Short mmCIF file of C-alpha atoms and ligand atoms in Angstrom, two decimals:
data_model
loop_
_atom_site.label_atom_id
_atom_site.label_comp_id
_atom_site.label_asym_id
_atom_site.label_seq_id
_atom_site.Cartn_x
_atom_site.Cartn_y
_atom_site.Cartn_z
CA UNK A 756 0.00 0.00 0.00
CA UNK A 757 1.35 3.44 -0.92
CA UNK A 758 1.98 5.83 1.94
CA UNK A 759 -0.87 8.37 2.05
CA UNK A 760 0.36 11.97 1.96
CA UNK A 761 -2.38 13.09 4.31
CA UNK A 762 -5.03 11.67 6.64
CA UNK A 763 -7.04 13.09 9.53
CA UNK A 764 -5.80 10.72 12.26
CA UNK A 765 -2.40 8.99 12.35
CA UNK A 766 -2.07 6.26 14.96
CA UNK A 767 1.51 5.17 15.70
CA UNK A 768 1.76 1.55 16.82
CA UNK A 769 -0.28 -1.56 16.03
CA UNK A 770 -0.46 -2.95 19.57
CA UNK A 771 -3.49 -3.08 21.82
CA UNK A 772 -3.75 0.69 22.29
CA UNK A 773 -3.16 1.77 18.70
CA UNK A 774 -5.52 -0.86 17.29
CA UNK A 775 -8.22 -0.37 19.91
CA UNK A 776 -8.13 3.42 19.45
CA UNK A 777 -8.25 3.07 15.66
CA UNK A 778 -11.18 0.64 15.76
CA UNK A 779 -13.24 2.60 18.27
CA UNK A 780 -12.43 5.90 16.57
CA UNK A 781 -13.74 4.49 13.29
CA UNK A 782 -16.97 3.42 15.03
CA UNK A 783 -17.36 6.75 16.83
CA UNK A 784 -16.72 8.82 13.70
CA UNK A 785 -19.34 6.79 11.84
CA UNK A 786 -21.96 6.99 14.59
CA UNK A 787 -21.50 10.76 14.90
CA UNK A 788 -21.57 11.14 11.09
CA UNK A 789 -18.19 12.84 11.26
CA UNK A 790 -16.35 10.39 9.00
CA UNK A 791 -15.25 6.78 9.45
CA UNK A 792 -12.41 4.28 9.30
CA UNK A 793 -11.01 5.81 6.10
CA UNK A 794 -9.96 8.81 8.20
CA UNK A 795 -7.71 6.64 10.37
CA UNK A 796 -4.26 5.32 9.43
CA UNK A 797 -2.23 3.03 11.71
CA UNK A 798 1.50 2.85 11.03
CA UNK A 799 3.86 0.36 12.63
CA UNK A 800 7.59 0.05 12.08
CA UNK A 801 7.29 -3.74 12.13
CA UNK A 802 3.71 -5.00 12.08
CA UNK A 803 0.63 -5.99 14.04
CA UNK A 804 1.48 -7.33 17.53
CA UNK A 805 5.23 -6.75 17.06
CA UNK A 806 5.57 -5.16 20.50
CA UNK A 807 4.61 -5.98 24.06
CA UNK A 808 1.01 -6.85 23.12
CA UNK A 809 2.32 -9.74 21.02
CA UNK A 810 4.35 -11.34 23.82
CA UNK A 811 2.18 -10.49 26.86
CA UNK A 812 1.14 -13.27 29.19
CA UNK A 813 -2.33 -11.90 28.49
CA UNK A 814 -3.68 -11.78 32.04
CA UNK A 815 -6.83 -9.69 32.50
CA UNK A 816 -7.75 -8.78 36.06
CA UNK A 817 -9.38 -6.11 38.18
CA UNK A 818 -7.14 -6.71 41.20
CA UNK A 819 -5.66 -3.26 41.75
CA UNK A 820 -5.24 -1.39 45.01
CA UNK A 821 -5.86 1.95 43.23
CA UNK A 822 -9.59 2.81 42.87
CA UNK A 823 -9.01 4.57 39.53
CA UNK A 824 -7.25 1.53 38.09
CA UNK A 825 -10.07 -0.76 39.26
CA UNK A 826 -12.77 1.35 37.67
CA UNK A 827 -10.83 1.52 34.43
CA UNK A 828 -10.19 -2.23 34.44
CA UNK A 829 -13.87 -2.97 35.03
CA UNK A 830 -14.59 -1.01 31.83
CA UNK A 831 -11.81 -2.91 30.00
CA UNK A 832 -13.16 -6.31 31.08
CA UNK A 833 -16.54 -5.25 29.74
CA UNK A 834 -14.91 -4.51 26.35
CA UNK A 835 -13.16 -7.93 26.31
CA UNK A 836 -16.53 -9.56 26.99
CA UNK A 837 -18.17 -7.84 24.02
CA UNK A 838 -16.51 -10.19 21.54
CA UNK A 839 -14.67 -13.02 23.30
CA UNK A 840 -14.27 -15.01 20.08
CA UNK A 841 -12.59 -12.23 18.07
CA UNK A 842 -10.43 -11.25 21.04
CA UNK A 843 -9.55 -14.87 21.90
CA UNK A 844 -10.60 -14.07 25.46
CA UNK A 845 -11.04 -16.74 28.15
CA UNK A 846 -13.23 -15.60 31.00
CA UNK A 847 -11.92 -18.06 33.59
CA UNK A 848 -11.54 -15.59 36.46
CA UNK A 849 -8.50 -14.53 38.46
CA UNK A 850 -7.27 -15.26 41.99
CA UNK A 851 -5.06 -13.04 44.16
CA UNK A 852 -3.70 -15.27 46.93
CA UNK A 853 -1.85 -13.28 49.57
CA UNK A 854 0.11 -13.31 52.83
CA UNK A 855 -0.85 -11.46 56.02
CA UNK A 856 1.00 -8.24 55.07
CA UNK A 857 -1.34 -7.83 52.09
CA UNK A 858 -4.60 -9.07 53.65
CA UNK A 859 -5.99 -5.70 54.69
CA UNK A 860 -5.21 -3.98 51.39
CA UNK A 861 -6.67 -6.81 49.34
CA UNK A 862 -9.73 -6.66 51.62
CA UNK A 863 -10.29 -3.05 50.56
CA UNK A 864 -10.00 -4.11 46.92
CA UNK A 865 -12.78 -6.62 47.55
CA UNK A 866 -15.00 -4.03 49.28
CA UNK A 867 -14.58 -1.61 46.43
CA UNK A 868 -15.22 -4.32 43.85
CA UNK A 869 -18.54 -4.90 45.58
CA UNK A 870 -19.24 -1.17 45.42
CA UNK A 871 -18.75 -1.09 41.64
CA UNK A 872 -20.59 -4.38 41.08
CA UNK A 873 -17.51 -6.41 40.09
CA UNK A 874 -18.23 -10.03 41.01
CA UNK A 875 -15.68 -11.44 43.49
CA UNK A 876 -15.34 -13.55 46.65
CA UNK A 877 -12.99 -12.76 49.56
CA UNK A 878 -11.81 -15.46 51.95
CA UNK A 879 -9.82 -14.62 55.08
CA UNK A 880 -7.73 -16.66 57.53
CA UNK A 881 -5.10 -19.33 56.89
CA UNK A 882 -7.38 -22.31 57.39
CA UNK A 883 -10.31 -21.00 55.31
CA UNK A 884 -7.98 -19.84 52.54
CA UNK A 885 -6.41 -23.29 52.37
CA UNK A 886 -9.83 -24.97 52.36
CA UNK A 887 -11.07 -22.69 49.58
CA UNK A 888 -8.01 -23.41 47.43
CA UNK A 889 -8.17 -27.18 48.03
CA UNK A 890 -11.79 -27.18 46.86
CA UNK A 891 -10.45 -25.98 43.51
CA UNK A 892 -7.09 -27.82 43.42
CA UNK A 893 -6.83 -30.81 45.77
CA UNK A 894 -3.01 -30.64 45.59
CA UNK A 895 -2.84 -27.04 46.85
CA UNK A 896 0.04 -26.64 49.33
CA UNK A 897 1.20 -23.01 49.34
CA UNK A 898 2.23 -21.74 52.76
CA UNK A 899 1.94 -18.35 54.40
CA UNK A 900 -1.43 -17.56 52.82
CA UNK A 901 -4.10 -15.73 54.83
CA UNK A 902 -6.45 -14.36 52.19
CA UNK A 903 -7.85 -15.25 48.78
CA UNK A 904 -9.56 -12.79 46.48
CA UNK A 905 -11.37 -14.69 43.74
CA UNK A 906 -12.47 -12.45 40.87
CA UNK A 907 -15.16 -14.27 38.92
CA UNK A 908 -14.63 -12.12 35.84
CA UNK A 909 -11.42 -11.51 33.88
CA UNK A 910 -8.97 -14.28 33.03
CA UNK A 911 -6.65 -14.10 30.04
CA UNK A 912 -6.56 -13.77 26.26
CA UNK A 913 -4.20 -15.17 23.64
CA UNK A 914 -1.78 -12.35 22.84
CA UNK A 915 -1.22 -12.33 19.05
CA UNK A 916 -4.65 -13.79 18.27
CA UNK A 917 -6.44 -11.01 20.09
CA UNK A 918 -4.38 -8.38 18.27
CA UNK A 919 -5.23 -9.90 14.89
CA UNK A 920 -8.88 -10.00 15.97
CA UNK A 921 -8.76 -6.33 16.86
CA UNK A 922 -6.94 -5.44 13.62
CA UNK A 923 -9.57 -7.34 11.63
CA UNK A 924 -12.35 -5.38 13.28
CA UNK A 925 -10.58 -2.09 12.57
CA UNK A 926 -9.94 -3.00 8.93
CA UNK A 927 -13.57 -4.06 8.51
CA UNK A 928 -14.45 -0.47 9.47
CA UNK A 929 -12.13 0.87 6.76
CA UNK A 930 -9.06 1.63 8.93
CA UNK A 931 -5.76 1.24 7.04
CA UNK A 932 -2.89 -0.50 8.83
CA UNK A 933 0.54 0.00 7.29
CA UNK A 934 3.40 -2.24 8.43
CA UNK A 935 7.08 -1.42 7.91
CA UNK A 936 6.63 2.34 8.37
CA UNK A 937 8.86 3.81 11.07
CA UNK A 938 8.12 7.22 12.58
CA UNK A 939 11.35 9.20 12.75
CA UNK A 940 10.14 12.68 13.68
CA UNK A 941 7.38 15.28 13.57
CA UNK A 942 6.74 18.44 11.61
CA UNK A 943 5.48 21.14 13.93
CA UNK A 944 3.52 24.33 13.36
CA UNK A 945 4.92 27.75 14.14
CA UNK A 946 6.37 28.15 17.67
CA UNK A 947 6.85 24.34 17.89
CA UNK A 948 3.12 23.97 18.49
CA UNK A 949 0.81 21.36 17.07
CA UNK A 950 2.10 18.55 14.90
CA UNK A 951 1.26 19.11 11.24
CA UNK A 952 2.99 16.06 9.82
CA UNK A 953 4.30 12.69 10.97
CA UNK A 954 7.72 12.07 9.44
CA UNK A 955 8.45 8.44 8.56
CA UNK A 956 11.19 6.52 6.78
CA UNK A 957 8.80 6.36 3.79
CA UNK A 958 7.75 10.00 3.66
CA UNK A 959 5.74 12.55 5.61
CA UNK A 960 2.03 12.17 6.38
CA UNK A 961 0.12 15.40 6.97
CA UNK A 962 -2.50 15.02 9.68
CA UNK A 963 -4.82 16.77 12.12
CA UNK A 964 -4.40 14.45 15.14
CA UNK A 965 -1.76 11.96 16.23
CA UNK A 966 -2.21 9.03 18.62
CA UNK A 967 0.92 7.48 20.13
CA UNK A 968 0.56 3.83 21.23
CA UNK A 969 4.12 2.58 21.06
CA UNK A 970 4.45 0.70 24.35
CA UNK A 971 8.12 0.13 25.29
CA UNK A 972 9.26 2.62 22.60
CA UNK A 973 7.39 5.55 24.18
CA UNK A 974 10.56 7.28 25.36
CA UNK A 975 11.80 7.51 21.75
CA UNK A 976 8.61 9.23 20.54
CA UNK A 977 8.49 11.38 23.71
CA UNK A 978 12.01 12.61 22.92
CA UNK A 979 11.07 13.32 19.28
CA UNK A 980 8.23 15.48 20.59
CA UNK A 981 10.74 17.27 22.87
CA UNK A 982 8.68 16.54 25.97
CA UNK A 983 10.33 16.82 29.43
CA UNK A 984 13.01 14.27 30.34
CA UNK A 985 12.31 14.75 34.03
CA UNK A 986 9.32 15.73 36.16
CA UNK A 987 8.70 17.35 39.50
CA UNK A 988 6.51 15.29 41.79
CA UNK A 989 4.60 16.77 44.70
CA UNK A 990 4.61 14.18 47.47
CA UNK A 991 1.79 13.53 49.96
CA UNK A 992 3.49 15.87 52.50
CA UNK A 993 3.71 18.69 49.96
CA UNK A 994 7.46 18.27 49.33
CA UNK A 995 8.44 18.79 45.70
CA UNK A 996 10.76 16.09 44.40
CA UNK A 997 12.62 17.49 41.42
CA UNK A 998 14.40 16.00 38.42
CA UNK A 999 12.70 12.61 38.60
CA UNK A 1000 13.37 10.81 35.30
CA UNK A 1001 10.18 10.49 33.26
CA UNK A 1002 10.93 6.97 32.05
CA UNK A 1003 12.47 3.86 33.55
CA UNK A 1004 12.62 0.36 32.09
CA UNK A 1005 11.72 -2.85 33.88
CA UNK A 1006 12.40 -6.33 32.59
CA UNK A 1007 9.52 -8.77 32.80
CA UNK A 1008 10.29 -12.36 33.64
CA UNK A 1009 8.04 -14.95 32.07
CA UNK A 1010 8.27 -18.51 30.82
CA UNK A 1011 6.37 -21.71 30.07
CA UNK A 1012 6.44 -25.13 31.66
CA UNK A 1013 5.98 -27.44 28.69
CA UNK A 1014 3.40 -29.75 30.29
CA UNK A 1015 -0.04 -30.58 28.91
CA UNK A 1016 -2.15 -27.51 29.79
CA UNK A 1017 -4.88 -29.92 30.95
CA UNK A 1018 -2.61 -30.82 33.87
CA UNK A 1019 -3.77 -27.62 35.57
CA UNK A 1020 -7.50 -28.39 35.37
CA UNK A 1021 -9.56 -27.98 38.55
CA UNK A 1022 -10.96 -30.81 40.69
CA UNK A 1023 -14.13 -30.48 38.58
CA UNK A 1024 -12.24 -30.93 35.32
CA UNK A 1025 -12.69 -27.26 34.35
CA UNK A 1026 -10.11 -24.79 33.04
CA UNK A 1027 -8.94 -22.93 36.18
CA UNK A 1028 -8.77 -19.24 37.03
CA UNK A 1029 -5.46 -17.44 36.55
CA UNK A 1030 -3.49 -17.89 39.77
CA UNK A 1031 -1.42 -15.12 41.33
CA UNK A 1032 0.33 -16.01 44.60
CA UNK A 1033 2.32 -13.63 46.78
CA UNK A 1034 3.81 -15.02 49.96
CA UNK A 1035 6.45 -14.42 52.58
CA UNK A 1036 6.92 -18.14 53.22
CA UNK A 1037 10.53 -19.16 52.47
CA UNK A 1038 10.93 -20.52 48.95
CA UNK A 1039 13.07 -23.64 48.58
CA UNK A 1040 14.49 -25.16 45.43
CA UNK A 1041 12.44 -27.98 43.95
CA UNK A 1042 15.74 -29.35 42.60
CA UNK A 1043 18.00 -29.59 45.66
CA UNK A 1044 16.03 -28.13 48.59
CA UNK A 1045 18.32 -25.07 48.94
CA UNK A 1046 16.82 -21.78 50.09
CA UNK A 1047 15.96 -19.49 47.15
CA UNK A 1048 14.53 -16.59 49.12
CA UNK A 1049 13.11 -15.58 52.48
CA UNK A 1050 11.83 -12.25 51.14
CA UNK A 1051 8.27 -11.59 49.94
CA UNK A 1052 7.96 -13.25 46.51
CA UNK A 1053 5.21 -13.70 43.94
CA UNK A 1054 4.32 -15.65 40.81
CA UNK A 1055 1.39 -15.95 38.42
CA UNK A 1056 0.41 -18.78 36.07
CA UNK A 1057 -2.29 -20.27 33.91
CA UNK A 1058 -2.62 -23.17 31.49
CA UNK A 1059 -2.40 -21.78 27.96
CA UNK A 1060 -2.67 -23.83 24.74
CA UNK A 1061 -1.37 -20.83 22.76
CA UNK A 1062 1.94 -21.00 24.68
CA UNK A 1063 1.77 -24.81 24.83
CA UNK A 1064 1.92 -25.38 28.57
CA UNK A 1065 1.49 -23.67 31.90
CA UNK A 1066 2.68 -20.11 31.30
CA UNK A 1067 3.35 -17.29 33.72
CA UNK A 1068 5.94 -15.17 35.42
CA UNK A 1069 7.50 -13.74 38.55
CA UNK A 1070 8.48 -10.29 39.84
CA UNK A 1071 10.17 -8.07 37.24
CA UNK A 1072 13.43 -6.23 37.92
CA UNK A 1073 14.38 -2.63 37.26
CA UNK A 1074 16.82 -2.25 34.35
CA UNK A 1075 19.98 -0.62 35.76
CA UNK A 1076 21.16 0.84 32.42
CA UNK A 1077 20.38 4.59 32.14
CA UNK A 1078 17.12 4.94 30.15
CA UNK A 1079 18.88 6.82 27.30
CA UNK A 1080 21.15 3.82 26.73
CA UNK A 1081 18.59 1.01 26.93
CA UNK A 1082 18.38 -0.93 23.65
CA UNK A 1083 14.67 -1.61 23.13
CA UNK A 1084 15.39 -3.24 19.76
CA UNK A 1085 15.55 -6.06 18.94
CA UNK A 1086 12.50 -6.54 21.14
CA UNK A 1087 11.19 -9.40 23.27
CA UNK A 1088 12.53 -12.89 22.61
CA UNK A 1089 14.95 -11.44 20.01
CA UNK A 1090 16.66 -9.22 22.58
CA UNK A 1091 20.18 -10.26 23.61
CA UNK A 1092 19.76 -8.45 26.96
CA UNK A 1093 16.23 -8.90 28.26
CA UNK A 1094 15.28 -12.55 28.13
CA UNK A 1095 15.01 -14.81 31.15
CA UNK A 1096 17.72 -17.27 32.11
CA UNK A 1097 18.19 -20.40 34.24
CA UNK A 1098 17.80 -18.47 37.48
CA UNK A 1099 14.25 -17.46 36.57
CA UNK A 1100 13.37 -21.02 35.49
CA UNK A 1101 14.69 -22.38 38.79
CA UNK A 1102 12.81 -19.85 40.92
CA UNK A 1103 9.51 -19.97 38.98
CA UNK A 1104 9.37 -23.78 38.69
CA UNK A 1105 10.23 -24.13 42.39
CA UNK A 1106 7.50 -21.61 43.20
CA UNK A 1107 4.97 -23.59 41.12
CA UNK A 1108 5.95 -26.69 43.08
CA UNK A 1109 5.59 -24.72 46.33
CA UNK A 1110 1.99 -23.93 45.36
CA UNK A 1111 0.78 -27.20 43.85
CA UNK A 1112 2.10 -30.73 44.23
CA UNK A 1113 1.44 -31.56 40.57
CA UNK A 1114 4.37 -29.29 39.61
CA UNK A 1115 6.92 -30.99 41.83
CA UNK A 1116 9.80 -32.52 39.89
CA UNK A 1117 8.66 -30.93 36.62
CA UNK A 1118 11.47 -28.41 36.07
CA UNK A 1119 12.89 -30.60 33.30
CA UNK A 1120 9.79 -29.73 31.24
CA UNK A 1121 10.53 -25.99 31.36
CA UNK A 1122 10.68 -24.69 27.77
CA UNK A 1123 14.19 -23.41 27.08
CA UNK A 1124 13.07 -20.85 24.52
CA UNK A 1125 13.73 -17.10 24.83
CA UNK A 1126 10.94 -15.32 26.71
CA UNK A 1127 10.26 -12.14 28.64
CA UNK A 1128 10.62 -8.54 27.53
CA UNK A 1129 10.95 -4.97 28.76
CA UNK A 1130 8.35 -2.36 29.56
CA UNK A 1131 8.76 1.41 29.83
CA UNK A 1132 7.39 2.70 33.13
CA UNK A 1133 6.37 6.19 34.26
CA UNK A 1134 7.72 7.74 37.51
CA UNK A 1135 4.86 6.32 39.62
CA UNK A 1136 4.40 3.14 37.55
CA UNK A 1137 0.86 4.17 36.56
CA UNK A 1138 -0.33 5.14 33.08
CA UNK A 1139 -0.25 8.57 31.51
CA UNK A 1140 -3.13 9.16 29.11
CA UNK A 1141 -3.01 12.73 27.95
CA UNK A 1142 -2.79 15.21 25.12
CA UNK A 1143 0.53 16.95 24.41
CA UNK A 1144 1.63 19.51 21.80
CA UNK A 1145 -2.06 20.39 21.29
CA UNK A 1146 -2.92 17.47 19.00
CA UNK A 1147 -0.83 14.47 20.08
CA UNK A 1148 -2.57 11.94 22.32
CA UNK A 1149 -0.03 9.81 24.19
CA UNK A 1150 -1.16 6.44 25.56
CA UNK A 1151 1.66 5.43 27.90
CA UNK A 1152 0.29 2.53 29.93
CA UNK A 1153 3.39 1.96 32.09
CA UNK A 1154 3.21 -1.69 31.14
CA UNK A 1155 -0.22 -2.32 32.66
CA UNK A 1156 -1.77 -2.40 29.32
CA UNK A 1157 -2.57 -5.60 27.46
CA UNK A 1158 -5.65 -5.94 29.63
CA UNK A 1159 -6.57 -2.31 28.90
CA UNK A 1160 -8.37 -2.91 25.62
CA UNK A 1161 -11.06 -0.43 26.67
CA UNK A 1162 -8.69 2.54 26.92
CA UNK A 1163 -8.76 2.98 23.14
CA UNK A 1164 -12.52 3.39 23.25
CA UNK A 1165 -12.24 6.18 25.84
CA UNK A 1166 -9.37 7.85 23.96
CA UNK A 1167 -11.44 7.78 20.76
CA UNK A 1168 -14.21 9.62 22.60
CA UNK A 1169 -11.74 12.19 23.94
CA UNK A 1170 -10.40 12.77 20.43
CA UNK A 1171 -13.94 13.67 19.43
CA UNK A 1172 -14.34 16.08 22.33
CA UNK A 1173 -15.93 13.94 25.06
CA UNK A 1174 -13.78 13.96 28.21
CA UNK A 1175 -13.57 10.64 30.03
CA UNK A 1176 -14.02 10.53 33.80
CA UNK A 1177 -12.18 7.19 33.87
CA UNK A 1178 -9.08 8.63 32.20
CA UNK A 1179 -9.00 11.82 34.28
CA UNK A 1180 -6.85 10.33 37.15
CA UNK A 1181 -4.11 9.51 34.61
CA UNK A 1182 -3.22 12.98 33.39
CA UNK A 1183 0.41 14.10 33.27
CA UNK A 1184 -0.33 17.09 35.55
CA UNK A 1185 -0.93 14.73 38.49
CA UNK A 1186 2.81 14.67 39.20
CA UNK A 1187 3.13 18.43 39.66
CA UNK A 1188 -0.21 18.67 41.45
CA UNK A 1189 0.46 15.72 43.78
CA UNK A 1190 -2.70 13.85 42.77
CA UNK A 1191 -0.95 10.49 43.11
CA UNK A 1192 -2.39 7.00 43.24
CA UNK A 1193 -2.05 5.02 46.48
CA UNK A 1194 0.69 2.39 46.50
CA UNK A 1195 0.28 -1.20 47.63
CA UNK A 1196 2.40 -3.69 49.60
CA UNK A 1197 2.59 -6.06 46.64
CA UNK A 1198 6.07 -7.13 45.43
CA UNK A 1199 5.00 -6.17 41.89
CA UNK A 1200 5.26 -2.58 40.58
CA UNK A 1201 1.88 -2.91 38.86
CA UNK A 1202 -0.57 -3.91 41.62
C1 FAD B 2547 6.62 -10.08 28.90
C2 FAD B 2547 5.44 -9.20 29.10
C3 FAD B 2547 4.27 -9.72 29.66
C4 FAD B 2547 3.16 -8.90 29.86
N1 FAD B 2547 2.02 -9.45 30.37
C5 FAD B 2547 0.91 -8.69 30.53
C6 FAD B 2547 -0.30 -9.26 31.00
O1 FAD B 2547 -0.39 -10.44 31.29
N2 FAD B 2547 -1.38 -8.45 31.14
C7 FAD B 2547 -1.32 -7.11 30.84
O2 FAD B 2547 -2.32 -6.44 31.00
N3 FAD B 2547 -0.19 -6.55 30.38
C8 FAD B 2547 0.92 -7.31 30.21
N4 FAD B 2547 2.08 -6.74 29.74
C9 FAD B 2547 2.08 -5.31 29.41
C10 FAD B 2547 1.47 -5.09 28.04
O3 FAD B 2547 1.92 -6.06 27.15
C11 FAD B 2547 1.76 -3.70 27.51
O4 FAD B 2547 1.47 -2.75 28.50
C12 FAD B 2547 0.90 -3.40 26.28
O5 FAD B 2547 0.89 -4.50 25.40
C13 FAD B 2547 1.41 -2.15 25.55
O6 FAD B 2547 0.60 -1.98 24.42
P1 FAD B 2547 0.92 -0.83 23.38
O7 FAD B 2547 -0.15 -0.90 22.35
O8 FAD B 2547 1.12 0.45 24.10
O9 FAD B 2547 2.35 -1.20 22.80
P2 FAD B 2547 2.92 -2.44 21.98
O10 FAD B 2547 2.06 -3.62 22.01
O11 FAD B 2547 4.32 -2.62 22.42
O12 FAD B 2547 2.91 -1.92 20.49
C14 FAD B 2547 3.71 -0.83 20.12
C15 FAD B 2547 3.95 -0.91 18.61
O13 FAD B 2547 4.54 0.32 18.22
C16 FAD B 2547 5.44 0.07 17.19
N5 FAD B 2547 6.42 1.18 17.13
C17 FAD B 2547 7.32 1.51 18.08
N6 FAD B 2547 8.04 2.58 17.69
C18 FAD B 2547 7.57 2.93 16.47
C19 FAD B 2547 7.93 3.94 15.53
N7 FAD B 2547 8.91 4.82 15.78
N8 FAD B 2547 7.24 4.00 14.36
C20 FAD B 2547 6.25 3.11 14.08
N9 FAD B 2547 5.89 2.12 14.93
C21 FAD B 2547 6.54 2.03 16.12
C22 FAD B 2547 6.07 -1.28 17.55
O14 FAD B 2547 6.57 -1.94 16.41
C23 FAD B 2547 4.89 -2.02 18.19
O15 FAD B 2547 4.24 -2.88 17.29
C24 FAD B 2547 3.22 -7.54 29.53
C25 FAD B 2547 4.39 -7.00 28.97
C26 FAD B 2547 5.48 -7.82 28.77
C27 FAD B 2547 6.71 -7.22 28.15
#
């Protein structure tokens, strides 16, 4: 397809946010009789699902300590449910299984889920938690657990399949998706104001609005737009913390145990909920019994035919390299720097065995293929959804985002002038104004 010289909306990135925005924008333009899919062009330097959306574990949950995240996720789950087949979405539910230091906070999540009508069950106490888990998996044996939050909605979706489903829906509405087009800069109006053209390695596209959905590459586009490298954050006590870097990279650790996914069926022979366990019980090696850690640790897992086994991950780690020097490309499994190694396999497989007897002695089945990938995080590890340079909408999800399929629908509405209450808590100005999200005791930066 030839590169158009001009189009109303240019969307950069064919991941979950770019595709969802393009699809919902096409629908909204049509319903408002203000145009349609032909007004929307998605460009991607590689292709559909080439970024984080194409390698994500695919877990979809509501379990967030931050009220604004929960409300937004409830909307996103509703969007997943609208077309489970096209989105390859499995509504099996999700379980947050926690130690005492997280019980109270998870309890508030449950209460607020009830308040917004999000179906979940909360079990408290070591004995009742164990009983509840054994009713689902008779080989349950995790220690140090004193609460279980069982979300009846959510679950997971198959990463690349859902992206192709979303792309198909967008294209059916007339959206054009161009692969192999890399954005290299922007043409700006007088006084470096609004963007008038998106510069690519195949030419310049004149446009009225730009949407940026480039996941781990967001820092590169941010720099091209000459947006601030650092921010000032007003803390809860009013202190202003200056020169905080806007972006930091974390490396996500995920892998697959190459067993028959049916191995993880429930006592009733059903596909199980996604399991997320955090615990402060010591973790011992399933290989030689040595101590792996006595610190708070966490893992998540689910049987997944798309990955060909039981797939999941553990806590990510912060990338020590200065953000300007981090090599995002080649991305994901192709990266020489950010794939998991033997240490992850040992920890994660031992943790699986800690939780369920059926995984004991199975480390030999761990798939020795490259996995994992990096995410680009904001200063508070929560998304920034906002307009910059007058007409550039940046969707920077801080790596929360595969599950956030509904954000594109809300962004599309904002592009057409309807402000979204759900997106309001994620504006860039929150840092300077001190409107920060509460932080949880979880060992993960995204809970
Ligand atoms: C290993 C891993 C597991 C994860 N698991 C989960 C999970 O279970 N649940 C969950 O909710 N989230 C998960 N995430 C986070 C989630 O995947 C991301 O937050 C989300 O996919 C980001 O979507 P996106 O559309 O912003 O970006 P991406 O999906 O990364 O897409 C960005 C696209 O932009 C393109 N691009 C970049 N630069 C340019 C340019 N200059 N010009 C043109 N195109 C460009 C890229 O080629 C890419 O296709 C995981 C992330 C990782 C890395």
